[in-house]
Short mmCIF file of C-alpha atoms and ligand atoms in Angstrom, two decimals:
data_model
loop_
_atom_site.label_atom_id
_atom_site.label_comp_id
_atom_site.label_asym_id
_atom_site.label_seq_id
_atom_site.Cartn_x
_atom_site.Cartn_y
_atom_site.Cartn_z
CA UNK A 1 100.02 -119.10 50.15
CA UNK A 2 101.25 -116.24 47.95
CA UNK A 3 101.02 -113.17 48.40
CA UNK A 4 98.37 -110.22 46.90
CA UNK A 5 99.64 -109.18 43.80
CA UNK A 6 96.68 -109.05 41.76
CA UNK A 7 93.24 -106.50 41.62
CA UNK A 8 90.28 -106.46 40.39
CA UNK A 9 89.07 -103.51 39.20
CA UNK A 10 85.36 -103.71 38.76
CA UNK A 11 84.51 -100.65 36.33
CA UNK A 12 82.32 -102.05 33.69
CA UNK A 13 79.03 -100.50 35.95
CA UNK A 14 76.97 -97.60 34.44
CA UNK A 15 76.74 -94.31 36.40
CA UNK A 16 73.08 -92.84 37.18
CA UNK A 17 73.94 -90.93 40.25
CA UNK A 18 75.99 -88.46 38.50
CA UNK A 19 74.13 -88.53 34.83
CA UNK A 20 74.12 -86.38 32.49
CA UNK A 21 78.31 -85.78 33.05
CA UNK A 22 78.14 -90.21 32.93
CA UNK A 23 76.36 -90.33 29.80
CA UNK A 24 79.44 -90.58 27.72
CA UNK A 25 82.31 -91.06 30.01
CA UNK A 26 82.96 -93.15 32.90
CA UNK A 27 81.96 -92.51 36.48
CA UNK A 28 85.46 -93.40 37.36
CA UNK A 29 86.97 -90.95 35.17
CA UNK A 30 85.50 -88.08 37.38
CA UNK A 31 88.29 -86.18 38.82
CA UNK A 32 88.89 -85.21 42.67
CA UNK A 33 90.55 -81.75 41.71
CA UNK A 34 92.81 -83.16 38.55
CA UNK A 35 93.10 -87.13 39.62
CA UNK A 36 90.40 -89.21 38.30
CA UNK A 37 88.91 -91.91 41.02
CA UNK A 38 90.24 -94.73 39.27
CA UNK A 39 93.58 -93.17 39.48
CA UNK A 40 93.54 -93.04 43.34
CA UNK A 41 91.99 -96.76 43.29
CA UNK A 42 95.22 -97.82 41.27
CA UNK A 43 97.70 -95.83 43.81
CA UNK A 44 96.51 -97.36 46.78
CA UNK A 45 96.98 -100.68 44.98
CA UNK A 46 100.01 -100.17 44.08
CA UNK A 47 100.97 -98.44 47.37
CA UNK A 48 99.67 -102.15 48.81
CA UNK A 49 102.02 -103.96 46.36
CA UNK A 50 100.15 -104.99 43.61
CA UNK A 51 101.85 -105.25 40.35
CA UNK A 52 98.82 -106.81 38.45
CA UNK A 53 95.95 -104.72 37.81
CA UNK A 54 92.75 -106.66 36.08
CA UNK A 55 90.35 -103.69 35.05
CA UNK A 56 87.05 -105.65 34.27
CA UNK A 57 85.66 -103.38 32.13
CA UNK A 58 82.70 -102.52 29.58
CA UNK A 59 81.00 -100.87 26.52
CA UNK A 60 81.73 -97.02 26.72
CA UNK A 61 84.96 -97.65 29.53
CA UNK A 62 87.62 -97.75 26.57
CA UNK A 63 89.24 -94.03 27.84
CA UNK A 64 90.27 -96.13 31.26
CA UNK A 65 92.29 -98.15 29.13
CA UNK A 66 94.03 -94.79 27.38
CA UNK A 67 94.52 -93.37 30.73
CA UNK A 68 96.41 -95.88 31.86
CA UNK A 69 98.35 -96.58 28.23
CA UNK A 70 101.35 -94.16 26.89
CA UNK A 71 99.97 -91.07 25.19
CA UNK A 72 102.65 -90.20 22.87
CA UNK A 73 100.77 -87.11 21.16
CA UNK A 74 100.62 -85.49 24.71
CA UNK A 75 103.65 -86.81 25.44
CA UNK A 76 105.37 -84.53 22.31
CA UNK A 77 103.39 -81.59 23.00
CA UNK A 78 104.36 -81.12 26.51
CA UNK A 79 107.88 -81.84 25.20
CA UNK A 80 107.75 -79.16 22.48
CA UNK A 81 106.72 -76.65 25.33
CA UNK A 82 109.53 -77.50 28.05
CA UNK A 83 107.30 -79.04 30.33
CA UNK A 84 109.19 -81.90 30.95
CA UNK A 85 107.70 -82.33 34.81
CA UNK A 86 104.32 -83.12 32.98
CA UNK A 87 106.10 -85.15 30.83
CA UNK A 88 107.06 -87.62 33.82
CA UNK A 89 103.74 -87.02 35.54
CA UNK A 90 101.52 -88.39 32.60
CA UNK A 91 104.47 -91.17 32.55
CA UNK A 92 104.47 -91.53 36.12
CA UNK A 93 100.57 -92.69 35.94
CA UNK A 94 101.72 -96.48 35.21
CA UNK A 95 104.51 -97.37 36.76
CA UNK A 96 107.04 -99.86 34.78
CA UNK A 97 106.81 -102.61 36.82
CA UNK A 98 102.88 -103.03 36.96
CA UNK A 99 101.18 -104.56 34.38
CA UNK A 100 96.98 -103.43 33.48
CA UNK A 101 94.73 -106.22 31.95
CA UNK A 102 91.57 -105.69 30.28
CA UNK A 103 88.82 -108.11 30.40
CA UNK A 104 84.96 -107.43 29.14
CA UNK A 105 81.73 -107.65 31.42
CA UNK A 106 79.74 -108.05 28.27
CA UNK A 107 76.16 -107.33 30.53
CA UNK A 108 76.05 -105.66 34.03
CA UNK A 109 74.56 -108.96 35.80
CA UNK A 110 76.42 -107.56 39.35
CA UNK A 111 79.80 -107.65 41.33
CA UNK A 112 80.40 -110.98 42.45
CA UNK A 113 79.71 -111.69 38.39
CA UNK A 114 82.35 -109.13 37.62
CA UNK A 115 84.30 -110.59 39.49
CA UNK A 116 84.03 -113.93 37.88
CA UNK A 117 84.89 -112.19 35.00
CA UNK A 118 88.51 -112.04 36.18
CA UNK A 119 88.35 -116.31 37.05
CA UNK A 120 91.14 -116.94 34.98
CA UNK A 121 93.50 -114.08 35.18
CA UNK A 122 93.49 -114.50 38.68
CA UNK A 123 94.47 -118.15 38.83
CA UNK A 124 94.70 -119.62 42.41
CA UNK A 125 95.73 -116.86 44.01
CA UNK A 126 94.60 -114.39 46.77
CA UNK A 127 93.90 -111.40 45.32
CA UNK A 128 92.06 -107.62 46.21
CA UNK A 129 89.35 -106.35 44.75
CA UNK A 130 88.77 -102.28 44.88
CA UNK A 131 85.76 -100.46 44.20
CA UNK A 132 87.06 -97.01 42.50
CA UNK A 133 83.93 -95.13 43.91
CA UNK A 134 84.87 -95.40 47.01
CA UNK A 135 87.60 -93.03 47.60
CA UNK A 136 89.85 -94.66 50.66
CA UNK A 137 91.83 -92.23 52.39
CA UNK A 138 94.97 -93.70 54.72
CA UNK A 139 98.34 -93.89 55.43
CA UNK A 140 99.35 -96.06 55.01
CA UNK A 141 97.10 -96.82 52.22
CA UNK A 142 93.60 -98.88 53.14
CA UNK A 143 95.11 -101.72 50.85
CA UNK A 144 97.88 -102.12 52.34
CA UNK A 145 96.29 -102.12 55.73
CA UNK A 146 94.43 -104.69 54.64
CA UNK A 147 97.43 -107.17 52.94
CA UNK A 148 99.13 -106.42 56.24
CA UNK A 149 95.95 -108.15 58.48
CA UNK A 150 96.21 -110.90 55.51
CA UNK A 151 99.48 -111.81 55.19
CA UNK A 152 98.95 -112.46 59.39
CA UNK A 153 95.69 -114.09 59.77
CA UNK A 154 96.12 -115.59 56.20
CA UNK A 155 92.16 -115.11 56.00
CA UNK A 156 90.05 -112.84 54.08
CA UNK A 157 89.54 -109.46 54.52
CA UNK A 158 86.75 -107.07 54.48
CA UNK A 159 87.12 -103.53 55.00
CA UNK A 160 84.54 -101.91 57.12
CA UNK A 161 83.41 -98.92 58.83
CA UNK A 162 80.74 -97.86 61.71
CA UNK A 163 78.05 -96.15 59.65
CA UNK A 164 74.54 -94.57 60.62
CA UNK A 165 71.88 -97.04 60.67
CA UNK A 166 69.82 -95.67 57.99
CA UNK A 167 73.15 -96.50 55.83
CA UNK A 168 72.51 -99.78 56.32
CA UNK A 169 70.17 -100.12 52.55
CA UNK A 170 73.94 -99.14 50.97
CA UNK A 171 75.89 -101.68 52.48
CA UNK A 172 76.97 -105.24 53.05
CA UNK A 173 76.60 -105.22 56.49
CA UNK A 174 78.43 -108.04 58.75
CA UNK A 175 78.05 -109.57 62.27
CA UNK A 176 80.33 -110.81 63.95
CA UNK A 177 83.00 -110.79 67.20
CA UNK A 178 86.03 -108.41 68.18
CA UNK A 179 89.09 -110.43 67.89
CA UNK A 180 92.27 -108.12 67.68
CA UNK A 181 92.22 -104.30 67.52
CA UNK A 182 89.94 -103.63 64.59
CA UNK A 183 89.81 -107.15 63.32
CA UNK A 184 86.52 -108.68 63.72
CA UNK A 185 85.59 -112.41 63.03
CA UNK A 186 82.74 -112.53 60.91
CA UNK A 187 79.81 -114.42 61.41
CA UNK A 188 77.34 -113.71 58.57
CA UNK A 189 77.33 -110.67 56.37
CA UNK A 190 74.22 -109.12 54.46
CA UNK A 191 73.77 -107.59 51.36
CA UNK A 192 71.88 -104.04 51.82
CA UNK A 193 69.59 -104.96 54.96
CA UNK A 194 66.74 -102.56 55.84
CA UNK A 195 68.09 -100.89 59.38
CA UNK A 196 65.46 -102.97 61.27
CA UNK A 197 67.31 -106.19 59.72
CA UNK A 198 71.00 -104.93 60.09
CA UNK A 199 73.02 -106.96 62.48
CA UNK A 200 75.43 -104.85 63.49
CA UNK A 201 76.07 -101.13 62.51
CA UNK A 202 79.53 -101.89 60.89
CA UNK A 203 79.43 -101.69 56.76
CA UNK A 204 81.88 -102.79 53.90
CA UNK A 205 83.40 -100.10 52.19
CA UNK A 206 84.64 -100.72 48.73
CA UNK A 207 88.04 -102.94 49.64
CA UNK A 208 88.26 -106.57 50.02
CA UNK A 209 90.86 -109.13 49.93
CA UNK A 210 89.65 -112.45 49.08
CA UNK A 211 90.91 -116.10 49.22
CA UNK A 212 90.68 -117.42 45.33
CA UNK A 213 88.08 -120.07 47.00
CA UNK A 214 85.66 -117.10 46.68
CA UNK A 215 85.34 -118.04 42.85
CA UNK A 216 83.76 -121.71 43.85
CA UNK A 217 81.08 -119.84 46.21
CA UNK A 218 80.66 -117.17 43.27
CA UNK A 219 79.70 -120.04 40.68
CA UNK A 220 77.36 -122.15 42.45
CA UNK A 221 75.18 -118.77 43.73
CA UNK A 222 72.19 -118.38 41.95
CA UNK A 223 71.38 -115.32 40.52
CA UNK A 224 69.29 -112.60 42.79
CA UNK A 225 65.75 -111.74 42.24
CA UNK A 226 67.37 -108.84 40.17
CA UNK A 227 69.02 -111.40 37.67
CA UNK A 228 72.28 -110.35 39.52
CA UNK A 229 75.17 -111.94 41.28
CA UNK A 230 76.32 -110.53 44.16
CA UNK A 231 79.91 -110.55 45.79
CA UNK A 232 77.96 -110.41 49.09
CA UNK A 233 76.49 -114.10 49.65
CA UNK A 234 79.54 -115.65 48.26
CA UNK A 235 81.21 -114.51 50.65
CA UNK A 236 78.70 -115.23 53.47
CA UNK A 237 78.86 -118.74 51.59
CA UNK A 238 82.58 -118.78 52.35
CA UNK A 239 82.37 -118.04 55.87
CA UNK A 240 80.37 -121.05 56.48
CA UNK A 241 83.58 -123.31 55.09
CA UNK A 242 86.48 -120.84 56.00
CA UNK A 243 87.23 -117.44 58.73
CA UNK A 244 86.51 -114.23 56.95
CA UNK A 245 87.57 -111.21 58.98
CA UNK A 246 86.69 -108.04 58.89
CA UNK A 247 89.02 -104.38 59.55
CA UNK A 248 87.81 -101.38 60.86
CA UNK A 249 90.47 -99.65 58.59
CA UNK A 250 92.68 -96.51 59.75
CA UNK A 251 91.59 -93.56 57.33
CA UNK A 252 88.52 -91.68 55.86
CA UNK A 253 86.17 -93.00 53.09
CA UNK A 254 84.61 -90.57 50.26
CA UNK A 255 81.24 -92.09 49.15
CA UNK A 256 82.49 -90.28 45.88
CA UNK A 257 79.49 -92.75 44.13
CA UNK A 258 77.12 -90.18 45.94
CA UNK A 259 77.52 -86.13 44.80
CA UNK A 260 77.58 -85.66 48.40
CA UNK A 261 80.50 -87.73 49.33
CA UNK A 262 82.31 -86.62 45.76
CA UNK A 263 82.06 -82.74 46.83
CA UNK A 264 83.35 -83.27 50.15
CA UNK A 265 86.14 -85.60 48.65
CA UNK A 266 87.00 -82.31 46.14
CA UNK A 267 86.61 -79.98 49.12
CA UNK A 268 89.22 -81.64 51.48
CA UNK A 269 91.64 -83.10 48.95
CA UNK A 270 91.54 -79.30 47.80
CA UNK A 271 92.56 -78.02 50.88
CA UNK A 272 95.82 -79.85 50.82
CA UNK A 273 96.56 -79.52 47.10
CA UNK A 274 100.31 -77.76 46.59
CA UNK A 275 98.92 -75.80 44.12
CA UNK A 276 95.15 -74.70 45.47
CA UNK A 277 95.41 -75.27 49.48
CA UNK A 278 96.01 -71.40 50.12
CA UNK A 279 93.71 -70.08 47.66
CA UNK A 280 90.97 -71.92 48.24
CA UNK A 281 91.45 -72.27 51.62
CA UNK A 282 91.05 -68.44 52.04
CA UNK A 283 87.68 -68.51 49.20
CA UNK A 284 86.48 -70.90 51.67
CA UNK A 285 86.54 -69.02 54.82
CA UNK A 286 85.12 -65.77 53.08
CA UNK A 287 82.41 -68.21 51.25
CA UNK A 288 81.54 -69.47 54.98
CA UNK A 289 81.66 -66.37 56.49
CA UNK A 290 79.41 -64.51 53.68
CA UNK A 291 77.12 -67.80 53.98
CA UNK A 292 76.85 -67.26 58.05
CA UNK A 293 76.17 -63.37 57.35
CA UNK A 294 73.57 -64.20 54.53
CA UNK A 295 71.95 -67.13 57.40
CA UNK A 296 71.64 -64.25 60.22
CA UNK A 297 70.09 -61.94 58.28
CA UNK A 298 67.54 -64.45 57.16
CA UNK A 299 66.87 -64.71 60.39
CA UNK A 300 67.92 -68.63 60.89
CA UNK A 301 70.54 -67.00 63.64
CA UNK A 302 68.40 -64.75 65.32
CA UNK A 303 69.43 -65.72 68.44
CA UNK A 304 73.13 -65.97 67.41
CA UNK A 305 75.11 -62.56 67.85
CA UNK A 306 76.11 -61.18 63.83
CA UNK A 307 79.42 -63.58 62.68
CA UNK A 308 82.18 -61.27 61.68
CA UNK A 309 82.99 -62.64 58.41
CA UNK A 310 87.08 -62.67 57.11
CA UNK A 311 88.27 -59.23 56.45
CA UNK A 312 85.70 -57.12 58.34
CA UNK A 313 87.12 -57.56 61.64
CA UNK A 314 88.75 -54.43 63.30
C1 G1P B 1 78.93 -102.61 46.87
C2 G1P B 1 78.73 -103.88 47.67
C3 G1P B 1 78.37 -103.53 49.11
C4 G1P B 1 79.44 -102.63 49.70
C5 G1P B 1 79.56 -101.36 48.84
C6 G1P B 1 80.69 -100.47 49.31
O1 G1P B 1 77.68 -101.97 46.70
O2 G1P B 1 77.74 -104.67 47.07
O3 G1P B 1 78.26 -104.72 49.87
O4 G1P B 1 79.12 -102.28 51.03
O5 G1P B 1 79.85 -101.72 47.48
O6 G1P B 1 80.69 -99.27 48.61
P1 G1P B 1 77.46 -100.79 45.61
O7 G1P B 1 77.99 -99.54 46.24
O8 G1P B 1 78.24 -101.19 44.39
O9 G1P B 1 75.99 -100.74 45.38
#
C-alpha cells in the first residue's frame, strides 16, 4: 500500500458560530494571532508528508484559493519597501513541492459527502482528511502521529481524545479495546450520541486517515434524516469489513469552531509568539491581577485575603 500523500481539506461548510465576521469570509480564514486556521491545517499536513492538498471547497471560499496562490502585487510592494523576509514568508506559505487542488461541494449535504467530492482525485490511495477548525497542537505534528500508527498497523486511523461527557452531542464517539499505547481497536463509532448513549468517553477530533475503501461505504450510505451524509457511519460501515483504530494523539486540540476554544487558541499561541510573548504575557498578568482585585472587592473573594496584583507589591 502507498503511502499518505494526499488531504482532504473539507472547507466548503458555512460558519454560524462565529457570524457576523463569517458572513463574507471563510471561517477558516480566521486568524490565531496572524496565521489563519487553514494555514496551520496545511502545516501539519505537510509536516506529516503530504505533498497533495485537495481543498473541497464552496461558494464564497474563493480567498482560500488566493491564500494559498502567488500574490505578485504584495509580492512587489514588500519588495519596493526592503522587506524581503516578508517577501519569503508570503512565499514560504506553499511550499514548491506541494501541489493545492480545488474541487466544488456545489450544496453542503455533510462530510462524508465532501469527502466524496474528492473520489477521483484521490484515486486508490490512503489518504488524510483534516478538519481546519480543529486546531491540533503536537510535536511532532498530530498528522504525522497519525501516518506513523498507519504506516505500522496499515489500518485506519482516527484521532481521538478523552472529553467530558456532556461533549459527547459534538462528537463521533467510538468504543472499542486498548491495544498498544494509545491505539485502540475500534468496535463501533457514533455520530454525536446524547451522553446517556455514548459508549465510551473518548471523541474524534478533526484528523483521520482513511483506507480509500472508505469511498465504497460512503456511496452506498443513505442520506441522514438531515438530507446529509456523514463521514461517521461509513466508517462504522468499514469497521464491520476491515480494523479501524483509533489514537489518543500526543498534543492539545483548540475547538477553534467554538469562540471559546478560538480565544484560548489566540491566548496560548500568543504567549509563545517571537514577537508578542513578552508583551502580552506581562498585559496578561496585570489583566488577571486587576480582574482578581475587581472579584474581591465584589465580594466573590470574601473569604480570600486581597491578591496583590503585578506592580503593587513592596
Ligand atoms: C465532525 C465529525 C465528528 C467529529 C468532529 C471533530 O463534526 O462529524 O464526528 O468528532 O468533526 O471536530 P463537526 O465538528 O463538523 O460537527
Amino acid at each position: 500500500m502507498l503511502g499518505v500523500r494526499k488531504a482532504v481539506f473539507p472547507v466548503a461548510g458555512i460558519d454560524t458560530s462565529f457570524l457576523p465576521a463569517t458572513k463574507a469570509s471563510p471561517k477558516e480564514m480566521l486568524p490565531v494571532i496572524d496565521k489563519p486556521l487553514i494555514q496551520y491545517a496545511v502545516e501539519e499536513a505537510i509536516g506529516a508528508g503530504i505533498t497533495e492538498l485537495i481543498f473541497v471547497t464552496g461558494r464564497g471560499k474563493r480567498v482560500i484559493e488566493d491564500h494559498f496562490d502567488r500574490s505578485y502585487e504584495v509580492e512587489h510592494v514588500l519588495r519596493a519597501r526592503g522587506r524581503q523576509n516578508l517577501v519569503e514568508l508570503v512565499q514560504s506559505i506553499k511550499p514548491a513541492n506541494v501541489e493545492c487542488v480545488y474541487v466544488r461541494q456545489a450544496e453542503p449535504l455533510g462530510l462524508g459527502h465532501a469527502v466524496l467530492c474528492a473520489e477521483k482525485l484521490i484515486g486508490d490511495e490512503p489518504f488524510a482528511v483534516v478538519l481546519a477548525d480543529d486546531l491540533l497542537d503536537g510535536k511532532p505534528p498530530v498528522l504525522a502521529q497519525m501516518v506513523h500508527i498507519f504506516s505500522h498497523y496499515d489500518s485506519s486511523v482516527l484521532a481521538v481524545e478523552e472529553f467530558e461527557s456532556w461533549e459527547s452531542t459534538s462528537h463521533g464517539v467510538i468504543d472499542g479495546r486498548h491495544w498498544d499505547e494509545r491505539v485502540i481497536s475500534v468496535s463501533r463509532i457514533i455520530e454525536k450520541p446524547t451522553p446517556e448513549l455514548a459508549p465510551s468517553s473518548f471523541g474524534v477530533a478533526g484528523r483521520y486517515v482513511l483506507m480509500p475503501s472508505i469511498f465504497h461505504h460512503l456511496r452506498a450510505l443513505k442520506p441522514d434524516a438531515n438530507g446529509e451524509i456523514e463521514l461517521t457511519p461509513a466508517i462504522h460501515s468499514m469497521r464491520e469489513e476491515e480494523q479501524v483504530l483509533a489514537y489518543e494523539f500526543v498534543g492539545k486540540r483548540y475547538d477553534c469552531g467554538t469562540k471559546l476554544g478560538y480565544v484560548q487558541a489566540t491566548v496560548d499561541f500568543a504567549l509563545r509568539h517571537a514577537e508578542l510573548q513578552e508583551t502580552f504575557d506581562a498585559w496578561l498578568r496585570e489583566r488577571m491581577g486587576a480582574a482578581q482585585l475587581d472579584a474581591w472587592a465584589a465580594g466573590s473573594m470574601l473569604s480570600q485575603p486581597a491578591p496583590v496584583a503585578p506592580g503593587l507589591a513592596h
